[in-house]
Short mmCIF file of C-alpha atoms in Angstrom, two decimals:
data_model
loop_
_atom_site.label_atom_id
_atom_site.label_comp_id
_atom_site.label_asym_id
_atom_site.label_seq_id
_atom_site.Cartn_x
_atom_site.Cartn_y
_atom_site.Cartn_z
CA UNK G 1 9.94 28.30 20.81
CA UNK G 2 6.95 27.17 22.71
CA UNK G 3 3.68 27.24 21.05
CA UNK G 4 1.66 28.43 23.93
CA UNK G 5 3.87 30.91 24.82
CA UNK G 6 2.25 34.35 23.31
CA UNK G 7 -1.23 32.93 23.88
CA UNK G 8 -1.99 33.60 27.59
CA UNK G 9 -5.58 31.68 27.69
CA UNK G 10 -3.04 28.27 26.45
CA UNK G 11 0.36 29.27 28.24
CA UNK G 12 1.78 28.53 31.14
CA UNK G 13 0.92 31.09 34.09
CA UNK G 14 4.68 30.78 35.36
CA UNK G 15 6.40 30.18 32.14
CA UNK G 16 9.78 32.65 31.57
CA UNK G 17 10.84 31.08 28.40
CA UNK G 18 10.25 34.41 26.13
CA UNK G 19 12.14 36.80 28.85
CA UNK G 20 14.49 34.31 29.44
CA UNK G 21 15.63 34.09 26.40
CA UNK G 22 14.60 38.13 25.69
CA UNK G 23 17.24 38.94 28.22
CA UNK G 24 20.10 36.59 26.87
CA UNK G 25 19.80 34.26 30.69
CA UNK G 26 19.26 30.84 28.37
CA UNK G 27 19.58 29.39 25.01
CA UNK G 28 16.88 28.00 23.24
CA UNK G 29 18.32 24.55 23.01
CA UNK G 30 20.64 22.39 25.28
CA UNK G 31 22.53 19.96 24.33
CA UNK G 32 22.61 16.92 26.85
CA UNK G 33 26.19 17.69 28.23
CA UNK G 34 25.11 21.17 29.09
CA UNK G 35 22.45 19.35 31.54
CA UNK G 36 24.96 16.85 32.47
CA UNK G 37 27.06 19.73 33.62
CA UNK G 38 24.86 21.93 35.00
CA UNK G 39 22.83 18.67 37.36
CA UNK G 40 26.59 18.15 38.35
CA UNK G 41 27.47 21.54 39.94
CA UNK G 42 24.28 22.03 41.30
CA UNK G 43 24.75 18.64 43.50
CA UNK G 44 28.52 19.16 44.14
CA UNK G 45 28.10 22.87 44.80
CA UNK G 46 24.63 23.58 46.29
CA UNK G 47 24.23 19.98 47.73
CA UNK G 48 20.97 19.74 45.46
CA UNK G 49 19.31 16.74 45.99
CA UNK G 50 16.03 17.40 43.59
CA UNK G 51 15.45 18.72 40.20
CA UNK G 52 12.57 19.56 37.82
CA UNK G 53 13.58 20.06 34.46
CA UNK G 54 10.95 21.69 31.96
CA UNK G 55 10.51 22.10 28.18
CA UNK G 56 8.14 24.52 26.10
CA UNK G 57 6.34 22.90 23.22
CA UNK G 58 7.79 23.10 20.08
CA UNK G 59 5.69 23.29 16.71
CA UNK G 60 6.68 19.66 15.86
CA UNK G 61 4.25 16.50 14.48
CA UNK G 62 5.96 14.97 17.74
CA UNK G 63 5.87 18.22 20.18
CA UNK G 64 9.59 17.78 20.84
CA UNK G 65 9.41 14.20 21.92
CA UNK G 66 12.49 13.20 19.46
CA UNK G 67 14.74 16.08 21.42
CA UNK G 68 14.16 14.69 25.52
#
């Protein structure tokens, strides 16, 4: 989970990680194919043209670099 998360002064003001994932909408990890799959619908479905994709920061040396 994110580091900042349950610190409001350090969080993100729009972040919905924690209910996200609370509520059983998400999974904590995604494997690439998942993406893959999900970029893919969203273009042949919904015509989607942009996308911005974000992470929480995990309590790693490297923040989560070695998982993007």
């Amino acid at each position: 989970h994110c580091i900042r998360f349950n610190d409001r002064s350090t969080s993100c003001q729009f972040c919905a990680i924690g209910q996200s994932l609370a509520a059983g909408k998400t999974i904590a990890r995604k494997r690439p194919q998942q993406l893959a799959e999900v970029a893919k619908a969203a273009v042949e479905l919904d015509g989607v043209k942009h996308m911005v994709m974000t992470t929480g920061t995990p309590q790693t040396p490297d923040r989560g670099a070695a998982i993007l």
